[in-house]
Every structure is written in structure tokens, then in C-alpha cells.
CSV table of C-alpha atoms in Angstrom, one decimal:
chain,number,residue,atom,x,y,z
A,14,UNK,CA,-4.8,-24.2,15.6
A,15,UNK,CA,-5.0,-20.7,17.0
A,16,UNK,CA,-1.6,-21.1,18.6
A,17,UNK,CA,-0.1,-22.2,15.3
A,18,UNK,CA,-1.6,-19.1,13.6
A,19,UNK,CA,-0.2,-16.9,16.4
A,20,UNK,CA,3.3,-18.3,15.7
A,21,UNK,CA,3.0,-17.5,12.0
A,22,UNK,CA,1.3,-14.1,12.5
A,23,UNK,CA,2.7,-12.1,15.4
A,24,UNK,CA,0.2,-9.3,14.9
A,25,UNK,CA,-2.6,-11.8,15.6
A,26,UNK,CA,-0.9,-12.7,18.9
A,27,UNK,CA,-0.6,-9.0,19.8
A,28,UNK,CA,-4.3,-8.5,19.1
A,29,UNK,CA,-5.3,-11.5,21.1
A,30,UNK,CA,-3.2,-10.5,24.0
A,31,UNK,CA,-4.6,-6.9,23.9
A,32,UNK,CA,-8.1,-8.2,23.9
A,33,UNK,CA,-7.4,-10.6,26.8
A,34,UNK,CA,-5.8,-7.7,28.7
A,35,UNK,CA,-8.9,-5.6,28.2
A,36,UNK,CA,-11.3,-8.0,29.9
A,37,UNK,CA,-11.5,-6.1,33.1
A,38,UNK,CA,-12.2,-2.8,31.4
A,39,UNK,CA,-14.9,-4.4,29.2
A,40,UNK,CA,-16.6,-5.8,32.3
A,41,UNK,CA,-16.6,-2.3,33.7
A,42,UNK,CA,-18.3,-1.0,30.5
A,43,UNK,CA,-20.8,-3.9,30.7
A,44,UNK,CA,-21.8,-3.0,34.2
A,45,UNK,CA,-22.2,0.6,33.3
A,46,UNK,CA,-24.4,-0.3,30.3
A,47,UNK,CA,-26.5,-2.7,32.4
A,48,UNK,CA,-27.1,0.0,35.1
A,49,UNK,CA,-28.3,2.4,32.4
A,50,UNK,CA,-30.4,-0.3,30.7
A,51,UNK,CA,-32.1,-1.1,34.0
A,52,UNK,CA,-32.8,2.6,34.5
A,53,UNK,CA,-34.4,2.9,31.0
A,54,UNK,CA,-36.4,-0.3,31.5
A,55,UNK,CA,-37.8,0.9,34.9
A,56,UNK,CA,-38.5,4.4,33.4
A,57,UNK,CA,-40.2,2.7,30.4
A,58,UNK,CA,-42.4,0.7,32.7
A,59,UNK,CA,-43.3,3.8,34.6
A,60,UNK,CA,-44.1,5.8,31.4
A,61,UNK,CA,-45.8,3.2,29.2
A,62,UNK,CA,-47.2,0.6,31.7
A,63,UNK,CA,-49.4,-1.7,29.6
A,64,UNK,CA,-50.4,0.8,26.9
A,65,UNK,CA,-48.1,-0.8,24.3
A,66,UNK,CA,-49.2,-4.4,25.0
A,67,UNK,CA,-51.9,-4.6,22.4
A,68,UNK,CA,-49.9,-2.7,19.7
A,69,UNK,CA,-46.6,-4.6,19.6
A,70,UNK,CA,-44.7,-7.4,21.1
A,71,UNK,CA,-41.9,-5.1,22.0
A,72,UNK,CA,-43.4,-3.3,25.0
A,73,UNK,CA,-42.7,-2.3,28.6
A,74,UNK,CA,-45.6,-4.3,30.1
A,75,UNK,CA,-43.4,-6.4,32.4
A,76,UNK,CA,-39.9,-5.9,33.6
A,77,UNK,CA,-38.6,-8.8,31.6
A,78,UNK,CA,-40.4,-7.5,28.5
A,79,UNK,CA,-39.0,-4.0,29.2
A,80,UNK,CA,-35.4,-5.4,29.4
A,81,UNK,CA,-35.9,-7.3,26.1
A,82,UNK,CA,-37.3,-4.1,24.5
A,83,UNK,CA,-34.3,-2.1,25.8
A,84,UNK,CA,-31.9,-4.8,24.5
A,85,UNK,CA,-33.7,-4.8,21.1
A,86,UNK,CA,-33.3,-1.0,20.9
A,87,UNK,CA,-29.6,-1.3,21.9
A,88,UNK,CA,-29.0,-3.6,19.0
A,89,UNK,CA,-31.0,-1.4,16.6
A,90,UNK,CA,-33.4,-4.1,15.6
A,91,UNK,CA,-36.5,-2.3,14.2
A,92,UNK,CA,-36.1,0.5,16.7
A,93,UNK,CA,-38.3,2.7,14.6
A,94,UNK,CA,-41.3,0.3,14.9
A,95,UNK,CA,-40.9,0.5,18.7
A,96,UNK,CA,-40.8,4.2,18.6
A,97,UNK,CA,-43.9,4.5,16.4
A,98,UNK,CA,-45.7,2.0,18.7
A,99,UNK,CA,-44.8,4.1,21.7
A,100,UNK,CA,-46.0,7.2,20.0
A,101,UNK,CA,-49.2,5.4,18.9
A,102,UNK,CA,-49.9,4.3,22.5
A,103,UNK,CA,-49.6,7.9,23.8
A,104,UNK,CA,-52.8,9.9,24.4
A,105,UNK,CA,-51.8,13.3,23.1
A,106,UNK,CA,-49.1,15.2,21.2
A,107,UNK,CA,-47.0,16.1,24.2
A,108,UNK,CA,-46.8,12.4,25.3
A,109,UNK,CA,-46.1,11.4,21.7
A,110,UNK,CA,-43.1,13.7,21.6
A,111,UNK,CA,-41.9,12.5,25.0
A,112,UNK,CA,-42.3,8.9,23.9
A,113,UNK,CA,-40.3,9.5,20.7
A,114,UNK,CA,-37.6,11.4,22.7
A,115,UNK,CA,-37.4,8.6,25.3
A,116,UNK,CA,-36.9,5.9,22.6
A,117,UNK,CA,-34.5,8.0,20.6
A,118,UNK,CA,-32.4,8.9,23.6
A,119,UNK,CA,-31.8,5.3,24.5
A,120,UNK,CA,-31.2,4.4,20.8
A,121,UNK,CA,-28.7,7.2,20.3
A,122,UNK,CA,-27.0,6.5,23.6
A,123,UNK,CA,-26.6,2.8,22.9
A,124,UNK,CA,-25.5,3.1,19.3
A,125,UNK,CA,-22.9,5.9,19.7
A,126,UNK,CA,-21.7,5.8,23.3
A,127,UNK,CA,-21.8,2.1,24.1
A,128,UNK,CA,-20.3,0.9,20.8
A,129,UNK,CA,-17.6,3.5,20.9
A,130,UNK,CA,-16.8,2.6,24.5
A,131,UNK,CA,-16.2,-1.0,23.6
A,132,UNK,CA,-14.0,-0.2,20.7
A,133,UNK,CA,-12.1,2.5,22.7
A,134,UNK,CA,-11.3,0.0,25.5
A,135,UNK,CA,-9.8,-2.5,23.2
A,136,UNK,CA,-7.9,0.0,21.2
A,137,UNK,CA,-6.5,1.7,24.3
A,138,UNK,CA,-5.2,-1.6,25.7
A,139,UNK,CA,-3.7,-2.4,22.3
A,140,UNK,CA,-1.9,0.9,22.2
A,141,UNK,CA,-0.7,0.6,25.8
A,142,UNK,CA,0.8,-2.8,25.1
A,143,UNK,CA,2.5,-1.5,21.9
A,144,UNK,CA,3.9,1.5,23.9
A,145,UNK,CA,5.3,-0.8,26.6
A,146,UNK,CA,7.0,-2.9,23.9
A,147,UNK,CA,8.4,0.1,22.0
A,148,UNK,CA,9.9,1.5,25.2
A,149,UNK,CA,12.4,-1.4,25.3
A,150,UNK,CA,13.5,-0.9,21.7
A,151,UNK,CA,15.2,2.3,20.5
A,152,UNK,CA,13.3,4.1,17.8
A,153,UNK,CA,14.4,5.7,14.5
A,154,UNK,CA,15.4,8.9,16.3
A,155,UNK,CA,17.7,7.0,18.6
A,156,UNK,CA,19.2,5.1,15.6
A,157,UNK,CA,19.8,8.4,13.7
A,158,UNK,CA,21.4,10.0,16.7
A,159,UNK,CA,23.7,7.0,17.1
A,160,UNK,CA,24.6,7.1,13.4
A,161,UNK,CA,25.4,10.8,13.5
A,162,UNK,CA,27.5,10.4,16.7
A,163,UNK,CA,29.5,7.6,15.1
A,164,UNK,CA,30.0,9.6,11.9
A,165,UNK,CA,31.2,12.7,13.8
A,166,UNK,CA,33.6,10.6,15.9
A,167,UNK,CA,35.1,9.0,12.7
A,168,UNK,CA,35.5,12.5,11.1
A,169,UNK,CA,37.2,13.7,14.3
A,170,UNK,CA,39.6,10.7,14.3
A,171,UNK,CA,40.5,11.3,10.6
A,172,UNK,CA,41.2,15.0,11.2
A,173,UNK,CA,43.4,14.2,14.2
A,174,UNK,CA,45.4,11.8,12.0
A,175,UNK,CA,46.0,14.7,9.5
A,176,UNK,CA,44.2,13.0,6.6
A,177,UNK,CA,42.3,16.2,5.8
A,178,UNK,CA,44.3,18.9,4.0
A,179,UNK,CA,43.5,22.6,3.9
A,180,UNK,CA,41.8,23.6,0.7
A,181,UNK,CA,43.6,25.7,-1.9
A,182,UNK,CA,46.9,24.7,-1.5
A,183,UNK,CA,50.2,23.7,-0.5
A,184,UNK,CA,51.3,21.4,2.2
A,185,UNK,CA,53.2,22.9,5.1
């Protein structure tokens, strides 16, 4: 059914081909995000240890739980609850500020950078495929230049045949 839709809508085919062509770049972005997520999970384990275990289910008590918490923050699912729990588990004001900055840094990074990277990879591959297609076809500028060239050549032919007369007057 998808192939029938692609036959009817060529734009859908172009979008599907662009997304398939961007698989390698998307995998590169995924590896980058996983490395940064592992780094935040390990840092969260080091900073919070088991202090958040009694407060919330989203904590950094084990590495698995830390990865789940980092994933939850990346999706934006009740990130403020995790941040307030991290601040509540901290002993003093300095650690509370650091906890908030730690959670906010991952949240902002994941929501802005990661989402934009995925979209940019797909859009760039779509634009590259469109550019490659348009190189083979002449554009509007080329068509206008051809039209002007043919018009000037027709005018030159007519003037050589003497079909244009001088203005104002008599024939020689």
C-alpha cells in the first residue's frame, strides 16, 4: 500500500527516500546522544548516589535507574519533579543549586540540541537529494536565457531579410 501511495504522491516518495538515505547520519547522532547520556548517568550516580531513592522513583541509585532517569529527562516527562527531588535530596543551598543546574543542563541539551540534530539530519539529506535532482534539469534562469537567445536570433534574421524599415520615412 505504501508503494501505491508513492506512485500517486511523488513527494511522499522523495521524503521516504531522503529518510532512508539519512539512516547513517541518524545512527551517528544516536551514538553521540548515547555517549552523552552515559556520561550524565555516571555523573548523576556520582553526585546523588542513593540520596534520591526514598524521595522518588526517578533516581540515580543504580546505573540502570540512572539511565532510565536520563531517558525520562530527555523525553521531558515530569522533568521538573526530578529536578525538585534532586534539590530536596541535597544537604545545603550550594548543592541544591548544583543539582538544579545538573538536571537543567541535561534537559536543555536534550530538548534543544538533540531534537534539532535529528531534524537537521533529515532536512539536510532531503535538500541534498533535491539539489542533485535539480542539477540535471535546467532552471527558470536557463529557460529565460534560452528564450531571450532565440528571440534575439529571430530578430536578427528578420533584420537581415530587410523586413524592418527605418522610422520616419521613405524607402530607398
